[in-house]
Short mmCIF file of C-alpha atoms in Angstrom, two decimals:
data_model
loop_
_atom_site.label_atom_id
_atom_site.label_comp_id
_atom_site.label_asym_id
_atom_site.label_seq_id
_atom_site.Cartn_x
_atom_site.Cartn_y
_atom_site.Cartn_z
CA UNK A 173 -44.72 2.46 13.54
CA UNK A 174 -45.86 3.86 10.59
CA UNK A 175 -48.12 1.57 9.70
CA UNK A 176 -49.66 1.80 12.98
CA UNK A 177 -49.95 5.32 12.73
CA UNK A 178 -51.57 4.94 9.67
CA UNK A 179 -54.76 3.01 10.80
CA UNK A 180 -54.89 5.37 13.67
CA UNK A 181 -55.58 8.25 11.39
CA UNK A 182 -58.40 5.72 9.68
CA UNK A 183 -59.53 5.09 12.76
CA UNK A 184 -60.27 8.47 13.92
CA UNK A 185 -61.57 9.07 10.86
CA UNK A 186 -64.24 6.63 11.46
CA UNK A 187 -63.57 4.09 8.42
CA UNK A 188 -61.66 1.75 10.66
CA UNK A 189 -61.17 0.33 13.85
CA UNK A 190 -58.20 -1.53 15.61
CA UNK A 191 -60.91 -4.60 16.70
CA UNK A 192 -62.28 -4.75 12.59
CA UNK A 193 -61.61 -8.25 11.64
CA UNK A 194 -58.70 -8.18 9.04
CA UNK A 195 -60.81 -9.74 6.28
CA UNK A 196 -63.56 -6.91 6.57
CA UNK A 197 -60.96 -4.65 4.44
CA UNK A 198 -58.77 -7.35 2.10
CA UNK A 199 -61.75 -10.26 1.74
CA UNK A 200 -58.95 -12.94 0.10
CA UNK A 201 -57.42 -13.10 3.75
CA UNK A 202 -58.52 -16.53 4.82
CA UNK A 203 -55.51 -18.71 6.12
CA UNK A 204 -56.23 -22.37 5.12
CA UNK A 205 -54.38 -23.60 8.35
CA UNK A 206 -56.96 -22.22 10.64
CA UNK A 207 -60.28 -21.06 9.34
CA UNK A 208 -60.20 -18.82 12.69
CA UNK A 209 -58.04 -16.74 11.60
CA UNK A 210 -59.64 -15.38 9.17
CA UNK A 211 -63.37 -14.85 10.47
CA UNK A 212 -61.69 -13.02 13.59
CA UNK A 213 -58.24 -12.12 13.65
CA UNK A 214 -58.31 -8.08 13.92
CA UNK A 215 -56.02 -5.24 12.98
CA UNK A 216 -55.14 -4.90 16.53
CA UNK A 217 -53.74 -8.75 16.13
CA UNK A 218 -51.68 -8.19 13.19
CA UNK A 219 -50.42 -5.07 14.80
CA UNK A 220 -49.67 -6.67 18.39
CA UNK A 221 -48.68 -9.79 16.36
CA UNK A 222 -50.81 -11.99 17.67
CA UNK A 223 -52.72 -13.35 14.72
CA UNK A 224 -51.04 -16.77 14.99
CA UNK A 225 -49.45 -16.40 11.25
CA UNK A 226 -46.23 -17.51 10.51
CA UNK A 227 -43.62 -15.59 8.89
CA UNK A 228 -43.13 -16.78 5.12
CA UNK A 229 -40.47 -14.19 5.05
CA UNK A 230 -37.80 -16.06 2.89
CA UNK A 231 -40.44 -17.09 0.59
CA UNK A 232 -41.89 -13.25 0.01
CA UNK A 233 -38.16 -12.15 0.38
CA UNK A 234 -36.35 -14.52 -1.67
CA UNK A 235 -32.06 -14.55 -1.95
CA UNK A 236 -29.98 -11.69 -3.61
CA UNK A 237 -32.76 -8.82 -2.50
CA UNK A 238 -34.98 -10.16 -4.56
CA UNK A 239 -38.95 -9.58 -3.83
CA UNK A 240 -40.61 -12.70 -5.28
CA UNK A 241 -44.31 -11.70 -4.60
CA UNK A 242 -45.83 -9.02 -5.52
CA UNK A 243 -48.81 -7.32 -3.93
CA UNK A 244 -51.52 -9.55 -6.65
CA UNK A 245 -50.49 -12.70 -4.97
CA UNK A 246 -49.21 -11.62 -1.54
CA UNK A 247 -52.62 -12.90 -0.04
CA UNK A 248 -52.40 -15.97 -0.91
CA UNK A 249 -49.23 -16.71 -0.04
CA UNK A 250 -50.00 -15.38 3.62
CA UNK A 251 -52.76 -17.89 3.04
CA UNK A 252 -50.69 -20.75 3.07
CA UNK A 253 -48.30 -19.45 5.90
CA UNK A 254 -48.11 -22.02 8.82
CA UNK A 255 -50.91 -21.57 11.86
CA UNK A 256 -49.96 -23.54 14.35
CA UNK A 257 -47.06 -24.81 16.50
CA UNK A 258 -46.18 -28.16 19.02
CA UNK A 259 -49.13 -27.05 21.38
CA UNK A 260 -51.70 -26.33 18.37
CA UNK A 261 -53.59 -22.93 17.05
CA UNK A 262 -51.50 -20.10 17.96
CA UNK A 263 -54.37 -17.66 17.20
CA UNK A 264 -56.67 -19.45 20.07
CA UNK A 265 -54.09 -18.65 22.33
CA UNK A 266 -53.34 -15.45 21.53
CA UNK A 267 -49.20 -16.25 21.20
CA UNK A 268 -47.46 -13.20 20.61
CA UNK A 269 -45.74 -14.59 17.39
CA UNK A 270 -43.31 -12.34 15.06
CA UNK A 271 -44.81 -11.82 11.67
CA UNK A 272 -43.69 -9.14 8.92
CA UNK A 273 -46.01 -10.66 6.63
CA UNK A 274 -49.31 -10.48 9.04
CA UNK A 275 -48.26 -6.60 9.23
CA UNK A 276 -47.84 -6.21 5.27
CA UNK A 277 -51.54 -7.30 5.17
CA UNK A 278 -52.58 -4.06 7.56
CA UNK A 279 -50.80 -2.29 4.84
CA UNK A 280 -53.39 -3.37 2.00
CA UNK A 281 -56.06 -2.83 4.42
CA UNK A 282 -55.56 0.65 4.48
CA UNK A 283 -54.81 0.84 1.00
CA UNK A 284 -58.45 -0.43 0.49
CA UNK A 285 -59.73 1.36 3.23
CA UNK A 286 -58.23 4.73 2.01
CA UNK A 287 -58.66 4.49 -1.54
CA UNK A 288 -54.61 5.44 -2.00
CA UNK A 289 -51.70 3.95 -2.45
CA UNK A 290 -50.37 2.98 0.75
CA UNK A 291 -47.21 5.06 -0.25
CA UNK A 292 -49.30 8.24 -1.60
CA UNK A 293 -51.33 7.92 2.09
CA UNK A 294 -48.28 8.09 4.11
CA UNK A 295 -46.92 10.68 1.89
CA UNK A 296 -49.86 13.10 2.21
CA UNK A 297 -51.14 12.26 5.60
CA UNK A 298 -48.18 11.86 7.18
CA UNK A 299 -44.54 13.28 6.14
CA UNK A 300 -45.97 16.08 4.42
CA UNK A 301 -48.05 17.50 7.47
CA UNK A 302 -45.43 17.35 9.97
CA UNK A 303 -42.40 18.31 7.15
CA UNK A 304 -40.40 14.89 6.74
CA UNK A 305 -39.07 16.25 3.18
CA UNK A 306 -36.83 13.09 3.45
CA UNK A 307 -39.27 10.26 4.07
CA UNK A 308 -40.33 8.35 1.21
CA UNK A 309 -42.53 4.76 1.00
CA UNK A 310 -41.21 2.94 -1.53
CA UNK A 311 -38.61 4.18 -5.01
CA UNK A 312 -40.84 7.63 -5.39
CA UNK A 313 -37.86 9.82 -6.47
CA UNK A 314 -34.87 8.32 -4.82
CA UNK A 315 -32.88 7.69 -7.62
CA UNK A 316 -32.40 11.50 -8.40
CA UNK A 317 -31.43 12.18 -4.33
CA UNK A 318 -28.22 12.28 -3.78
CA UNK A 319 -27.97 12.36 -0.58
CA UNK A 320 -28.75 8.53 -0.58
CA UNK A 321 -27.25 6.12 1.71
CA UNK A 322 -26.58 2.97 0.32
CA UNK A 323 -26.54 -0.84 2.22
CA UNK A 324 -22.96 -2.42 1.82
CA UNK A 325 -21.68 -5.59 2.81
CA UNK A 326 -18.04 -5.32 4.58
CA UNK A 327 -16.03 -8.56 3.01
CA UNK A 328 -13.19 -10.09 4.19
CA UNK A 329 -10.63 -8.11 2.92
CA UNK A 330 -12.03 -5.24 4.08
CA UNK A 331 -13.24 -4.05 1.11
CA UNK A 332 -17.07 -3.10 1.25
CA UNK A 333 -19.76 -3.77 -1.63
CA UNK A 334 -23.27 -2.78 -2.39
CA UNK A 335 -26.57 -4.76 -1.29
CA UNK A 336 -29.03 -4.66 -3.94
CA UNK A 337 -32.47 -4.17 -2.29
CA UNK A 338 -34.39 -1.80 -4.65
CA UNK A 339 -37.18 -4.44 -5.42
CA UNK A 340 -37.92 -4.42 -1.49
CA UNK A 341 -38.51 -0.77 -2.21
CA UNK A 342 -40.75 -0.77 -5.10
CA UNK A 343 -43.46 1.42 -4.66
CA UNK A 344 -45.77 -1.11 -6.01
CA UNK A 345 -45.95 -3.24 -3.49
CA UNK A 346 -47.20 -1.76 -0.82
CA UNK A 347 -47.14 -5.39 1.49
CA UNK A 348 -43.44 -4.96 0.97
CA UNK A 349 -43.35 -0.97 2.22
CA UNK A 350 -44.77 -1.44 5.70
CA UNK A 351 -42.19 -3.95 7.32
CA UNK A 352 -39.55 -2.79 5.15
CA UNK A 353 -39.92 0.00 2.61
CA UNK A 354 -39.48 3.22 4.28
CA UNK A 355 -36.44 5.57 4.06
CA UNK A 356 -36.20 8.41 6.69
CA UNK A 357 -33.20 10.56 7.83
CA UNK A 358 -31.93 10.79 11.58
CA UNK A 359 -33.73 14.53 11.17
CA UNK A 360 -36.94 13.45 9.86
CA UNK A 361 -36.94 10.90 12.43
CA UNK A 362 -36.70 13.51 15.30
CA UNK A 363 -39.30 15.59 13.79
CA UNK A 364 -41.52 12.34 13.74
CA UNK A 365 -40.70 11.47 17.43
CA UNK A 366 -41.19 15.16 18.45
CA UNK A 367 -44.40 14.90 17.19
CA UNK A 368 -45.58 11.95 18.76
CA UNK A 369 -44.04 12.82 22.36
CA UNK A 370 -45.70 16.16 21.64
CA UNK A 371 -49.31 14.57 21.30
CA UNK A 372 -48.39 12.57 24.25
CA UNK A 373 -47.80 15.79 26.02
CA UNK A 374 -51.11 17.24 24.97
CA UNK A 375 -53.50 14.40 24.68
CA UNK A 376 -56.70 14.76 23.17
CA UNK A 377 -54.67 17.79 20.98
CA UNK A 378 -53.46 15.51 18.93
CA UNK A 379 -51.83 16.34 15.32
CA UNK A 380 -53.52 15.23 12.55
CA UNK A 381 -50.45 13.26 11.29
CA UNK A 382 -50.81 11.52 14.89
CA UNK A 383 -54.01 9.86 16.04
CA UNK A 384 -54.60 7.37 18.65
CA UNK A 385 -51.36 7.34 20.23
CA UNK A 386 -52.67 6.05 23.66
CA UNK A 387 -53.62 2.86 21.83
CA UNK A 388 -50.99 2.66 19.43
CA UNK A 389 -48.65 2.98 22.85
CA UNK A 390 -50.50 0.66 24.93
CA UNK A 391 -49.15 -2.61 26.01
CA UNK A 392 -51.15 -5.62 24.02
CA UNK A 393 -48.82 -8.82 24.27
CA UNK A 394 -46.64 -9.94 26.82
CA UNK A 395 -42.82 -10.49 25.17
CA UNK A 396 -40.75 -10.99 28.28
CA UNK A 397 -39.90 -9.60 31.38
CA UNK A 398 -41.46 -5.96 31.98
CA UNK A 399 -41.99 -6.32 28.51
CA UNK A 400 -45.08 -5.68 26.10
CA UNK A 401 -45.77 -5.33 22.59
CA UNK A 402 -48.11 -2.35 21.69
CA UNK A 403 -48.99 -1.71 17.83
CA UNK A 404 -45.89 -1.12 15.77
CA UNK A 405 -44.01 -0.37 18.91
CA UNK A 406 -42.80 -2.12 22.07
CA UNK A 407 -42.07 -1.21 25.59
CA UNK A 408 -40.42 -1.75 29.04
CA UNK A 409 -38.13 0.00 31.81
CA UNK A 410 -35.05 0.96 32.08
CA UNK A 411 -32.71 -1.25 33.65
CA UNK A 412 -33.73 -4.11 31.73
CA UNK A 413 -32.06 -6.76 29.18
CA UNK A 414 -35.12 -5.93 27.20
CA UNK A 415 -33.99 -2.64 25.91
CA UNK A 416 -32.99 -2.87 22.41
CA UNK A 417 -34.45 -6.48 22.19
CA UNK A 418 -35.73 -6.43 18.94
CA UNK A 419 -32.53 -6.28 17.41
CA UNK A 420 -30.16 -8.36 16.14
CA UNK A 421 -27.91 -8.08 19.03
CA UNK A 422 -29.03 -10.92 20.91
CA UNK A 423 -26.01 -13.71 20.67
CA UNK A 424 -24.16 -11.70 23.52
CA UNK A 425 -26.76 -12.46 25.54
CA UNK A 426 -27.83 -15.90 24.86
CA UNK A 427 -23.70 -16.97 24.94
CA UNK A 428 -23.78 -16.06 28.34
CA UNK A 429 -26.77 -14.64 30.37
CA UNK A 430 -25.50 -14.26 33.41
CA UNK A 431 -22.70 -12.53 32.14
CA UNK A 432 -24.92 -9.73 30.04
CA UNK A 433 -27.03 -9.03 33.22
CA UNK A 434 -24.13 -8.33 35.15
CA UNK A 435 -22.16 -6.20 32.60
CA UNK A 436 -24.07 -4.68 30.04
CA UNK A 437 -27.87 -3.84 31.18
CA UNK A 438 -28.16 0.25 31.08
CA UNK A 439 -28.82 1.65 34.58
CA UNK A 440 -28.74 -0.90 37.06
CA UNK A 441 -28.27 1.46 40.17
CA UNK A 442 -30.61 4.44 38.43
CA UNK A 443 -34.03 5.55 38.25
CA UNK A 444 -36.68 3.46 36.22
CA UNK A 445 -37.69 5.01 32.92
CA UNK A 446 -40.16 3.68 30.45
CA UNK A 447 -39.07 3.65 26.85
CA UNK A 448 -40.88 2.71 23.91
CA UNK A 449 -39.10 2.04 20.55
CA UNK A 450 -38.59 -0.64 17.96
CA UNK A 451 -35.72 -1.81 16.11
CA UNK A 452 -35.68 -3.25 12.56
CA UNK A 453 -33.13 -4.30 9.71
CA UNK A 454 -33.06 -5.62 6.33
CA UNK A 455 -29.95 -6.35 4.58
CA UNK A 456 -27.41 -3.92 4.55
CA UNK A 457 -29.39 -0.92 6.52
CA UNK A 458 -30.29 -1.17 10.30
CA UNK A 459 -32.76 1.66 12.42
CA UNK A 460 -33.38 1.73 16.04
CA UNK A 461 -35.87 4.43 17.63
CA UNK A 462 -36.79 5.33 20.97
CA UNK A 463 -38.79 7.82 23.05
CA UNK A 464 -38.77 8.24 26.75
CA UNK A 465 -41.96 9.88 27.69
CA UNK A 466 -41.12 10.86 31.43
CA UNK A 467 -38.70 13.07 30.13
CA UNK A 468 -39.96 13.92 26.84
CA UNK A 469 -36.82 12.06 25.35
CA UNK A 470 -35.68 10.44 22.16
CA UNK A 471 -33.15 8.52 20.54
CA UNK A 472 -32.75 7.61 17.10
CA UNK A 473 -29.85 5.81 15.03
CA UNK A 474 -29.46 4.27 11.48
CA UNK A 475 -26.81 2.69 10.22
CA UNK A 476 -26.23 1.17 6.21
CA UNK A 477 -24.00 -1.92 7.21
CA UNK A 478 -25.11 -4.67 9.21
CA UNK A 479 -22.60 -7.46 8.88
CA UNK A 480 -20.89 -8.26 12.59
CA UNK A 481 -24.36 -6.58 14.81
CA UNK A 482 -26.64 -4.13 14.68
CA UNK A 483 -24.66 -0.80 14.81
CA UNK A 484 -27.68 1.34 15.20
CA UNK A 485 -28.61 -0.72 18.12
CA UNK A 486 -25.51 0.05 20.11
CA UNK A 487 -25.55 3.78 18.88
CA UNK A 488 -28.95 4.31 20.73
CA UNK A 489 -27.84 1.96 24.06
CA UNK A 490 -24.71 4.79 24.27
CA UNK A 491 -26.92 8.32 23.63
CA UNK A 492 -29.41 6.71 25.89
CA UNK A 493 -26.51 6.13 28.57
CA UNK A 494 -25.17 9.74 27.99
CA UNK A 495 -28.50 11.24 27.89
CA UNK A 496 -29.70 9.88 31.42
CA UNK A 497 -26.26 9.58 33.18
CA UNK A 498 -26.98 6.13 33.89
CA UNK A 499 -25.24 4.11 36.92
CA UNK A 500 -23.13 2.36 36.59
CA UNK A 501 -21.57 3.28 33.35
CA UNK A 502 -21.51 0.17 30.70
CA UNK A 503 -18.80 -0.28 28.25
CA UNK A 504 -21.36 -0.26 25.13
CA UNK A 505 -17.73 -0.85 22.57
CA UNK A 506 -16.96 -3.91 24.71
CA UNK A 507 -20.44 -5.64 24.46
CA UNK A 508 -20.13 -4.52 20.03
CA UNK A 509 -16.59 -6.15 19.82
CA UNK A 510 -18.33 -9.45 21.92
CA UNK A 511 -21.43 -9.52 19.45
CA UNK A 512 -19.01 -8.69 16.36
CA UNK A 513 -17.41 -11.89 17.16
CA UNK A 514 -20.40 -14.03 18.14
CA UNK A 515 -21.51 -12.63 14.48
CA UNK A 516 -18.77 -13.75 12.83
CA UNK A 517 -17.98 -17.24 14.30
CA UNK A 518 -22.22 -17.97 13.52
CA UNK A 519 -21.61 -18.04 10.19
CA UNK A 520 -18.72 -20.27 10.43
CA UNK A 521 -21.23 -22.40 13.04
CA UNK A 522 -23.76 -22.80 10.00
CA UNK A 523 -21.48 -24.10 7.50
CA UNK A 524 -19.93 -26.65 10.22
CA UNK A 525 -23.55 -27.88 10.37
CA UNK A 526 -23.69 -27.84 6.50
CA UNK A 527 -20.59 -29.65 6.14
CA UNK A 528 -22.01 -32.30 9.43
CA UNK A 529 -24.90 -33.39 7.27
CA UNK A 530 -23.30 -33.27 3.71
CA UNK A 531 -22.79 -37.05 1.92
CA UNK A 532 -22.08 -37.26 -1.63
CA UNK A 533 -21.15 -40.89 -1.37
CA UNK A 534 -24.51 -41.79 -3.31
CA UNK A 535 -24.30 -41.23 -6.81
CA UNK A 536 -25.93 -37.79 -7.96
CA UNK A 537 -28.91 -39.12 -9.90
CA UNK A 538 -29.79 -38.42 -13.52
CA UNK A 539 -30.36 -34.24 -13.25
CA UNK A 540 -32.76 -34.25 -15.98
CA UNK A 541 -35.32 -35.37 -13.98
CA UNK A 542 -35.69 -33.11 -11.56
CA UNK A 543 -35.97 -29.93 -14.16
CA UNK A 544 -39.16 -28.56 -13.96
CA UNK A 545 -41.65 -26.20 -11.63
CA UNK A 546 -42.71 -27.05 -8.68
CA UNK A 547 -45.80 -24.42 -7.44
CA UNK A 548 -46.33 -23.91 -3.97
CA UNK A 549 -47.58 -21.30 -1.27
CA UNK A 550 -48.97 -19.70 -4.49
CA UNK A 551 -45.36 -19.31 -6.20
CA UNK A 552 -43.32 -21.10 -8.57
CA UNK A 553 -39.80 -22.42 -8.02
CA UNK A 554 -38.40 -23.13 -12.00
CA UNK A 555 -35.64 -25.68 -11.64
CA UNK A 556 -33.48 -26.02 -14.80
CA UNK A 557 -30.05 -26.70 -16.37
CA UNK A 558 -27.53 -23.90 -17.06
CA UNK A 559 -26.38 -24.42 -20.23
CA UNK A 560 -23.25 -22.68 -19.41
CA UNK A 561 -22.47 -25.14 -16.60
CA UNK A 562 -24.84 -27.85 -16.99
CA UNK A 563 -25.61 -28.23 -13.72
CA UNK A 564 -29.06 -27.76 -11.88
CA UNK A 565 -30.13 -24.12 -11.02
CA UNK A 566 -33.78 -22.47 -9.91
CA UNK A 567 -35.58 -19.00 -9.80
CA UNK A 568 -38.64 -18.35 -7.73
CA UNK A 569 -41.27 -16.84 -10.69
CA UNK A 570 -39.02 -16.57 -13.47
CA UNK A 571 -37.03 -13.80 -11.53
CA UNK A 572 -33.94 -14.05 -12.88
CA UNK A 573 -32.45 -11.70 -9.75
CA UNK A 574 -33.79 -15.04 -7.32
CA UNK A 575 -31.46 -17.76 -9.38
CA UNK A 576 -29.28 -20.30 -7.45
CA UNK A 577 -26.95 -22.68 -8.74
CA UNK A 578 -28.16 -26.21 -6.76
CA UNK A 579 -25.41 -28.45 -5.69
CA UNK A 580 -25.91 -32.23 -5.02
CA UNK A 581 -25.99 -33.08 -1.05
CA UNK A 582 -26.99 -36.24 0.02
CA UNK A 583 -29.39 -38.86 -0.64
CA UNK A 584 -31.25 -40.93 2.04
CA UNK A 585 -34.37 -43.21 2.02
CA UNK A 586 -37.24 -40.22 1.36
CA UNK A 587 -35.39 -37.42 -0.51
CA UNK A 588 -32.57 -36.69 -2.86
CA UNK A 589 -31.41 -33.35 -1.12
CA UNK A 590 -29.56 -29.93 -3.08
CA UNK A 591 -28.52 -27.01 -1.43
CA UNK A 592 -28.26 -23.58 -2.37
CA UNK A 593 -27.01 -21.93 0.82
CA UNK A 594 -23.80 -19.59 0.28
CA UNK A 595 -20.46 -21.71 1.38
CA UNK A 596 -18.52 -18.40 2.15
CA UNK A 597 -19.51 -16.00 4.69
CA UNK A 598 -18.63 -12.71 1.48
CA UNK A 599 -21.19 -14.27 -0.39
CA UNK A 600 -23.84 -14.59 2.28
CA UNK A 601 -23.06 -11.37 2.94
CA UNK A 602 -22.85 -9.56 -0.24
CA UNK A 603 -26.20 -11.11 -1.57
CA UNK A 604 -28.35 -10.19 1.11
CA UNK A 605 -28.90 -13.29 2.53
CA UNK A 606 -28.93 -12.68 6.33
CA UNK A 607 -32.40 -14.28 6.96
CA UNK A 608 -30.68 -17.08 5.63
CA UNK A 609 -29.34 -18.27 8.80
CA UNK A 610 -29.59 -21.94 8.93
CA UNK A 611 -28.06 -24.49 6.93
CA UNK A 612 -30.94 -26.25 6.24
CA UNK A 613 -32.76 -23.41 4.69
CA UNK A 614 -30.47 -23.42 1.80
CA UNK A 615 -31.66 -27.35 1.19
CA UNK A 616 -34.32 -28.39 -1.11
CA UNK A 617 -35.79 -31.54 -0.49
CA UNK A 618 -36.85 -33.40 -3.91
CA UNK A 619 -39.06 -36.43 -3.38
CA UNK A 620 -40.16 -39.29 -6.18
CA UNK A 621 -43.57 -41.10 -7.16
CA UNK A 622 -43.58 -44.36 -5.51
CA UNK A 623 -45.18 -45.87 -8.95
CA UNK A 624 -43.08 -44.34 -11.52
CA UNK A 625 -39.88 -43.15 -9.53
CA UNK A 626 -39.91 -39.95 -11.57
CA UNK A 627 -39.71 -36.77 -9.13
CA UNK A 628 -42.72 -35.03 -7.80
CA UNK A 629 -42.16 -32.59 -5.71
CA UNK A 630 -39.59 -30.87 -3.42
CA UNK A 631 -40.26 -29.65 0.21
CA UNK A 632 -38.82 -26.12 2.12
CA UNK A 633 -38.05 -25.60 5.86
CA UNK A 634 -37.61 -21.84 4.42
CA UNK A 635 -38.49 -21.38 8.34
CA UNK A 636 -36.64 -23.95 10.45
CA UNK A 637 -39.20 -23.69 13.46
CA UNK A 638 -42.12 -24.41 11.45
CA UNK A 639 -43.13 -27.65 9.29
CA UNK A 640 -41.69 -27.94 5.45
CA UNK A 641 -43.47 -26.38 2.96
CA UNK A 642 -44.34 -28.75 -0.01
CA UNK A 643 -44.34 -27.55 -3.84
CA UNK A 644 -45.88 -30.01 -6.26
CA UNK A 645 -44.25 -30.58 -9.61
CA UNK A 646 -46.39 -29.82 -12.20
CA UNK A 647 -44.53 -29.94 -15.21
#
């Protein structure tokens, strides 16, 4: 939302507009899958996310909170993201397609555009005018708050520990800072929201913090039911299964449909309301916001733990059910206690698959050969042998924060398989590995020269509903 609000200032400003093709402002943007993309997806698509791209989001955001591209190379691995899907070109048919990456792009744009750092542009066009004193893009300063909320991980004994994401916060990378980078406070949020319902209020008296807010709020891609994607928002009515549908809380719903409509949809026997919002997590910290413009309304939650659903999700579902008096009242702790256990039995779905799959009949071939890096998607992945262990292990760019030990998995006709993925629901936990959530992303798949049988490559479904990714061994 910030983001969005960002280009809206540009635009109004007259350097921008929401229909400028992307690769007007960052010229490297030019998606090798389809050439399309590129000449003519706009601001507006990236926004609405609708450019087609895929979401390399494992691959930017690799495991243990570790950021493995940084904003030189970020192009070019959005360059190589997948295009396409069963049916063909998404772009062509304008598929509303989830994409943190395509937004990250928007963020260089108006660092190019503006001449600033996307962080410094925020800063002083944004939480400085309206007097967010704790709202900061990126690391500027929050080591010495203390009054800092840290992401934990709740393990099975109860116990809780920290989630290292500071390199998802670095400052430097702005392509990092607009999907995921921002830190707010529940009262800087409300000023924010104030603001914008404010300049709803009084269009064409807009603040200058707030610009185009009738196109930033304006439906641009069907997501469902009553249900739209705007720019950096989305919106529907009240009842609907809708509301609070960009969180994680989903796996009530999917269990049992029928059952969620009938038990847990907010205001089934009240007045329709329209709310706008968006909901958004990394590991370890979770943020829901919404406004209700009829009645010049607003809810906002954050929460810093995220392990059995998305707490912020269900804190907004029960102020907006208190707020509006809705009919007939839903039991919001029932429908937590049925996703915290949907949560907790997925992991322990995943590593049923894991263990499905798993043969180590074969003999583990000779290790040596598959040491080596393998460059891909305009990264490296550096597989080696821990001389402590002696066992196979990889980083992604020499990052020592991204290493994995690689255990030996099974063998069939094409590839000699290892997987990395976490075998105990703490660890998965603990190092941030959420987006991790199935099996066969943990896998690499190594693959040998027909003519010399020495391995040349190893293949990624870091995305398990689009195509592997292939990296080459070059060394």
């Amino acid at each position: 939302m910030f983001l969005a609000a960002a280009v809206g200032i540009l635009v109004d400003k007259g350097v921008m507009s929401w229909d400028d093709p992307i690769q007007k402002h960052v010229p490297d943007f030019n998606p090798l899958g389809d050439p399309e993309i590129g000449e003519r997806a706009t601001i507006r698509n990236a926004l609405s996310h609708t450019t087609g791209l895929g979401r390399p989001q494992t691959v930017a955001w690799g495991p243990n909170g570790c950021a493995v591209v940084d904003e030189s190379s970020f192009v070019q691995l959005l360059n190589h993201a997948q295009t396409e899907d069963q049916e063909g070109p998404r772009f062509r048919r304008k598929q509303y397609y989830y994409s943190n990456q395509a937004y990250a792009v928007v963020a260089l744009a108006v660092q190019n555009v503006s001449g600033s750092r996307y962080s410094d542009f925020l800063e002083e066009n944004i939480f400085k005018p309206l007097g967010m004193h704790d709202t900061v893009a990126g690391d500027r300063g929050i080591e010495a708050c203390r009054n800092k909320a840290h992401g934990y991980a709740k393990l099975q004994d109860g116990s809780f520990t920290k989630i290292d994401t500071t390199s998802w916060t670095d400052g430097k990378n702005s392509p990092n800072l607009a999907p995921a980078g921002i830190r707010s406070s529940v009262k800087d949020m409300l000023i924010w929201l104030a603001a914008l319902l404010d300049s709803q209020r009084n269009e064409g008296v807009e603040n200058k913090a707030i610009r185009g807010l009738s196109s930033i709020w304006k439906a641009q891609a069907d997501i469902g039911p009553d249900l739209a994607y705007c720019l950096g928002w989305y919106r529907g009515h009240l009842p609907s299964p809708g509301f609070g549908g960009i969180s994680i809380n989903y796996r009530t719903f999917s269990h049992d449909p029928e059952s969620y409509l009938g038990k847990y949809v907010i205001g089934r026997d009240s007045p329709r309301k329209t709310f706008i919002g968006h909901s958004g997590n990394i590991a370890g910290f979770a943020c829901s916001t919404y406004v209700f413009p009829e009645t010049s309304s607003a809810v906002v939650a954050m929460a810093n733990g995220l392990d059995l659903g998305d707490a912020a999700d269900f804190a907004v579902k029960l102020f907006t059910q208190a707020l509006f008096d809705s009919k007939p009242a839903v039991d919001i702790v029932e429908l937590a206690k049925q996703e915290a256990t949907h949560h907790e039995r997925f992991f322990e779905g995943m590593l049923l698959d894991w263990l499905k799959f798993r043969d180590v009949g074969p003999r583990e071939p000779d290790i040596e050969n598959f040491v080596g890096t393998y460059e891909g998607f305009s990264i490296r992945i550096n597989v080696f042998i821990r001389e402590e262990t002696g066992r196979l292990a990889f980083n992604f760019n020499s990052l020592e924060k991204s290493e994995c030990d690689l255990e030996f998995y099974c063998k069939d006709d094409e590839f000699e398989i290892y997987s990395f993925m976490p075998l105990k629901r703490d660890e998965w936990l603990s190092r941030g590995m959420m987006d991790w959530d199935n099996y066969a992303v943990g896998l690499f798949y190594f693959t040998r020269d027909e003519d010399t049988g020495e391995v040349d490559a190893l293949c990624w479904l870091y995305e398990p509903v689009e195509p592997m990714a292939w990296f080459m061994k070059s060394n």
